[in-house]
Amino acid sequence: MDFMATPPTSPGSPRKRNAKLAAEVYGRIRADIYDFRLLPGDRFSEGEIADRLQVSRTPVREALFRLQRDGYVEVLYRSGWQVRPFDMQQFENLYDVRIVLETAAIERLVRLSLNNRLEDLASIWCVPPSRYYDDTEVLAVLDEQFHVRLVAASGNPEMAAIHQNISDRMRIVRRLDFKTAPRIAKTYEEHAAIIDKLRDGETKTAQEILTRHIHDSQAEVKTITVYMLHAARERFGR
């Protein structure tokens, strides 16, 4: 049986325009969640978003399903959508699992002599302060990639898959770790120190730095999350 090939999509085709619009809607809703204009637990409909952004429901629906895949919202069948509520105990548990996985990855990297796989990370993190990024969005991505690639480099794909899943679920709060210049500087310093100790084969010291690094991040994120949620509820009267 012959199958008709799908015609190529031209730059100005409706499909291209809809995809671009859906990406823009995704960015605007995610920004509302990040800036606590949409609070955890807030419910809304596709129609409400479409009306507010002055777009049709199709790109809104596509954006919401992407936000659902990324862990920002959840669908309430027959009741619209909801910003995923914060479960601080769940985040605490995920931080604990991260420590287990990442310290195990460090042990494997040294034991199997795989620590030379981190040189691309060194080019980002082992740099002078004049080369530090100050864009918090960029830093959040780079920080996540540091930890994901650390585990992936250890050569265990099952560990890497579990760690990636955890990173996806924590993304909404981890970005809050870069609200102040001292936290940015400390992240650079600690990432660089972990890489240096791995280069030297100092497993225990690298594990200790990483554990302290994650605990500090956990405490910072928890404090900022509670403060920002309280401030947002005061501001919007919710």
Short mmCIF file of C-alpha atoms in Angstrom, two decimals:
data_model
loop_
_atom_site.label_atom_id
_atom_site.label_comp_id
_atom_site.label_asym_id
_atom_site.label_seq_id
_atom_site.Cartn_x
_atom_site.Cartn_y
_atom_site.Cartn_z
CA MET A 1 0.00 0.00 0.00
CA ASP A 2 1.31 3.44 -0.92
CA PHE A 3 1.25 6.22 1.65
CA MET A 4 1.07 9.87 0.73
CA ALA A 5 4.02 11.80 2.13
CA THR A 6 3.24 14.70 4.46
CA PRO A 7 3.89 17.94 2.58
CA PRO A 8 6.72 20.05 3.96
CA THR A 9 5.75 22.85 6.31
CA SER A 10 6.51 26.30 4.98
CA PRO A 11 7.79 29.02 7.32
CA GLY A 12 4.51 30.90 7.09
CA SER A 13 2.18 27.90 7.32
CA PRO A 14 -0.63 27.74 9.91
CA ARG A 15 1.16 24.87 11.65
CA LYS A 16 4.30 26.94 12.10
CA ARG A 17 2.35 29.95 13.31
CA ASN A 18 0.36 27.86 15.79
CA ALA A 19 3.53 26.24 17.15
CA LYS A 20 5.13 29.67 17.63
CA LEU A 21 2.02 31.03 19.33
CA ALA A 22 1.80 27.98 21.61
CA ALA A 23 5.43 28.52 22.62
CA GLU A 24 4.68 32.17 23.45
CA VAL A 25 1.63 31.18 25.51
CA TYR A 26 3.74 28.56 27.32
CA GLY A 27 6.32 31.21 28.20
CA ARG A 28 3.73 33.65 29.50
CA ILE A 29 1.92 31.11 31.68
CA ARG A 30 5.21 29.77 33.03
CA ALA A 31 6.29 33.33 33.86
CA ASP A 32 3.01 33.84 35.74
CA ILE A 33 3.75 30.69 37.76
CA TYR A 34 7.39 31.65 38.34
CA ASP A 35 6.45 35.15 39.52
CA PHE A 36 3.55 33.84 41.65
CA ARG A 37 0.88 35.67 39.69
CA LEU A 38 -0.60 32.18 39.38
CA LEU A 39 -0.23 30.57 42.80
CA PRO A 40 0.12 26.87 43.62
CA GLY A 41 -3.38 25.41 43.73
CA ASP A 42 -4.96 28.15 41.57
CA ARG A 43 -7.58 26.77 39.18
CA PHE A 44 -8.38 28.14 35.75
CA SER A 45 -9.89 27.16 32.42
CA GLU A 46 -8.48 27.20 28.91
CA GLY A 47 -11.07 29.83 28.04
CA GLU A 48 -9.92 32.16 30.83
CA ILE A 49 -6.32 31.97 29.64
CA ALA A 50 -7.34 32.42 26.02
CA ASP A 51 -9.42 35.51 26.88
CA ARG A 52 -6.66 37.06 28.98
CA LEU A 53 -3.96 36.50 26.37
CA GLN A 54 -6.29 37.29 23.44
CA VAL A 55 -5.56 34.04 21.58
CA SER A 56 -7.59 31.03 20.51
CA ARG A 57 -7.91 27.95 22.71
CA THR A 58 -5.78 25.74 20.45
CA PRO A 59 -2.36 27.25 21.33
CA VAL A 60 -3.48 27.55 24.98
CA ARG A 61 -4.30 23.84 25.06
CA GLU A 62 -0.96 22.94 23.47
CA ALA A 63 0.89 25.16 25.96
CA LEU A 64 -0.95 23.67 28.93
CA PHE A 65 -0.18 20.10 27.91
CA ARG A 66 3.49 21.06 27.61
CA LEU A 67 3.34 22.71 31.05
CA GLN A 68 1.75 19.52 32.37
CA ARG A 69 4.60 17.42 30.95
CA ASP A 70 7.10 19.79 32.58
CA GLY A 71 5.39 19.48 35.96
CA TYR A 72 3.96 22.99 36.35
CA VAL A 73 0.22 22.31 36.04
CA GLU A 74 -2.16 19.40 36.22
CA VAL A 75 -5.43 18.76 34.46
CA LEU A 76 -8.60 18.45 36.51
CA TYR A 77 -10.85 16.35 34.33
CA ARG A 78 -14.13 18.17 33.68
CA SER A 79 -12.93 20.97 35.96
CA GLY A 80 -10.23 22.74 33.97
CA TRP A 81 -6.63 23.09 35.09
CA GLN A 82 -4.70 23.77 38.26
CA VAL A 83 -1.24 25.07 39.07
CA ARG A 84 0.43 22.11 40.74
CA PRO A 85 0.28 22.61 44.52
CA PHE A 86 3.59 22.77 46.38
CA ASP A 87 4.27 19.73 48.53
CA MET A 88 7.27 20.82 50.56
CA GLN A 89 7.69 17.40 52.16
CA GLN A 90 7.86 15.85 48.70
CA PHE A 91 10.56 18.33 47.68
CA GLU A 92 12.47 17.53 50.89
CA ASN A 93 12.32 13.84 49.98
CA LEU A 94 13.50 14.53 46.43
CA TYR A 95 16.48 16.49 47.71
CA ASP A 96 17.42 13.48 49.85
CA VAL A 97 17.22 11.15 46.85
CA ARG A 98 19.37 13.55 44.83
CA ILE A 99 22.10 13.36 47.44
CA VAL A 100 22.04 9.54 47.34
CA LEU A 101 22.26 9.44 43.55
CA GLU A 102 24.84 12.18 43.13
CA THR A 103 27.20 10.93 45.82
CA ALA A 104 26.96 7.46 44.29
CA ALA A 105 27.78 8.99 40.90
CA ILE A 106 30.89 10.64 42.35
CA GLU A 107 32.06 7.30 43.72
CA ARG A 108 31.60 5.66 40.31
CA LEU A 109 33.32 8.49 38.46
CA VAL A 110 36.47 8.10 40.53
CA ARG A 111 36.42 4.30 40.86
CA LEU A 112 35.94 3.77 37.12
CA SER A 113 38.30 6.62 36.14
CA LEU A 114 35.51 8.46 34.33
CA ASN A 115 36.23 11.84 35.91
CA ASN A 116 37.75 13.11 32.67
CA ARG A 117 34.19 13.28 31.32
CA LEU A 118 33.56 16.50 33.26
CA GLU A 119 35.90 18.82 31.38
CA ASP A 120 33.01 20.44 29.50
CA LEU A 121 31.46 21.32 32.88
CA ALA A 122 34.79 22.75 34.03
CA SER A 123 34.72 25.22 31.14
CA ILE A 124 31.44 26.61 32.54
CA TRP A 125 32.05 26.52 36.29
CA CYS A 126 35.82 26.74 36.84
CA VAL A 127 35.99 30.37 35.75
CA PRO A 128 36.82 33.73 37.39
CA PRO A 129 33.98 35.88 38.82
CA SER A 130 34.14 38.18 35.79
CA ARG A 131 32.72 35.29 33.74
CA TYR A 132 29.86 34.39 36.08
CA TYR A 133 26.41 34.50 34.52
CA ASP A 134 23.96 36.78 36.34
CA ASP A 135 20.86 35.82 34.37
CA THR A 136 18.89 33.70 36.83
CA GLU A 137 17.03 31.82 34.08
CA VAL A 138 20.31 30.82 32.43
CA LEU A 139 21.86 29.89 35.77
CA ALA A 140 18.92 27.68 36.74
CA VAL A 141 19.36 25.73 33.50
CA LEU A 142 23.14 25.47 33.88
CA ASP A 143 22.86 24.38 37.50
CA GLU A 144 20.40 21.62 36.63
CA GLN A 145 22.61 20.50 33.76
CA PHE A 146 25.64 20.33 36.08
CA HIS A 147 23.96 17.82 38.37
CA VAL A 148 22.25 15.88 35.58
CA ARG A 149 25.48 15.52 33.61
CA LEU A 150 27.42 14.58 36.74
CA VAL A 151 25.16 11.56 37.19
CA ALA A 152 25.02 10.75 33.47
CA ALA A 153 28.83 10.78 33.25
CA SER A 154 29.02 8.02 35.87
CA GLY A 155 27.96 5.52 33.22
CA ASN A 156 24.80 4.08 34.81
CA PRO A 157 21.82 4.87 32.55
CA GLU A 158 19.26 3.74 35.14
CA MET A 159 20.66 6.15 37.74
CA ALA A 160 20.69 8.90 35.11
CA ALA A 161 17.04 8.28 34.15
CA ILE A 162 15.87 8.37 37.79
CA HIS A 163 17.87 11.53 38.44
CA GLN A 164 16.49 13.24 35.32
CA ASN A 165 12.95 12.47 36.46
CA ILE A 166 13.67 14.00 39.86
CA SER A 167 15.21 17.08 38.25
CA ASP A 168 12.12 17.56 36.09
CA ARG A 169 9.87 17.41 39.16
CA MET A 170 12.01 19.88 41.14
CA ARG A 171 12.55 22.47 38.42
CA ILE A 172 9.83 24.83 39.60
CA VAL A 173 11.52 25.41 42.99
CA ARG A 174 15.21 25.00 42.13
CA ARG A 175 15.20 28.14 40.00
CA LEU A 176 14.59 30.14 43.21
CA ASP A 177 18.12 29.35 44.39
CA PHE A 178 19.60 32.26 42.41
CA LYS A 179 17.80 35.27 43.85
CA THR A 180 20.92 36.79 45.42
CA ALA A 181 24.48 37.46 44.25
CA PRO A 182 26.06 35.51 47.16
CA ARG A 183 24.13 32.37 46.18
CA ILE A 184 25.30 32.74 42.57
CA ALA A 185 28.93 33.09 43.65
CA LYS A 186 28.67 30.21 46.10
CA THR A 187 27.17 27.92 43.45
CA TYR A 188 30.07 28.65 41.10
CA GLU A 189 32.63 28.10 43.88
CA GLU A 190 31.11 24.82 45.05
CA HIS A 191 30.62 23.40 41.57
CA ALA A 192 34.24 24.24 40.78
CA ALA A 193 35.39 22.63 44.04
CA ILE A 194 33.49 19.42 43.26
CA ILE A 195 35.11 19.25 39.82
CA ASP A 196 38.57 19.92 41.27
CA LYS A 197 38.22 17.16 43.88
CA LEU A 198 36.97 14.74 41.24
CA ARG A 199 39.96 15.55 39.06
CA ASP A 200 42.21 14.73 42.04
CA GLY A 201 40.32 11.50 42.79
CA GLU A 202 39.26 12.73 46.24
CA THR A 203 35.95 10.91 46.42
CA LYS A 204 35.03 11.60 50.05
CA THR A 205 35.82 15.32 49.92
CA ALA A 206 33.88 15.75 46.66
CA GLN A 207 30.91 13.94 48.22
CA GLU A 208 31.04 16.14 51.32
CA ILE A 209 31.11 19.35 49.26
CA LEU A 210 28.24 18.15 47.09
CA THR A 211 26.12 17.10 50.09
CA ARG A 212 26.64 20.46 51.79
CA HIS A 213 25.94 22.24 48.50
CA ILE A 214 22.59 20.48 48.06
CA HIS A 215 21.58 21.02 51.69
CA ASP A 216 22.35 24.75 51.43
CA SER A 217 20.34 25.00 48.21
CA GLN A 218 17.47 23.13 49.85
CA ALA A 219 17.38 25.56 52.80
CA GLU A 220 17.60 28.62 50.55
CA VAL A 221 14.81 27.45 48.26
CA LYS A 222 12.53 26.56 51.17
CA THR A 223 12.97 29.99 52.79
CA ILE A 224 12.40 31.90 49.54
CA THR A 225 9.41 29.77 48.54
CA VAL A 226 7.61 30.36 51.84
CA TYR A 227 8.37 34.10 51.72
CA MET A 228 7.31 34.55 48.09
CA LEU A 229 4.08 32.59 48.55
CA HIS A 230 3.17 34.70 51.59
CA ALA A 231 4.03 37.95 49.77
CA ALA A 232 2.03 36.91 46.70
CA ARG A 233 -1.05 36.02 48.75
CA GLU A 234 -0.81 39.37 50.54
CA ARG A 235 -0.41 41.22 47.23
CA PHE A 236 -3.30 39.51 45.48
CA GLY A 237 -5.51 39.10 48.52
CA ARG A 238 -5.62 35.33 48.27
#
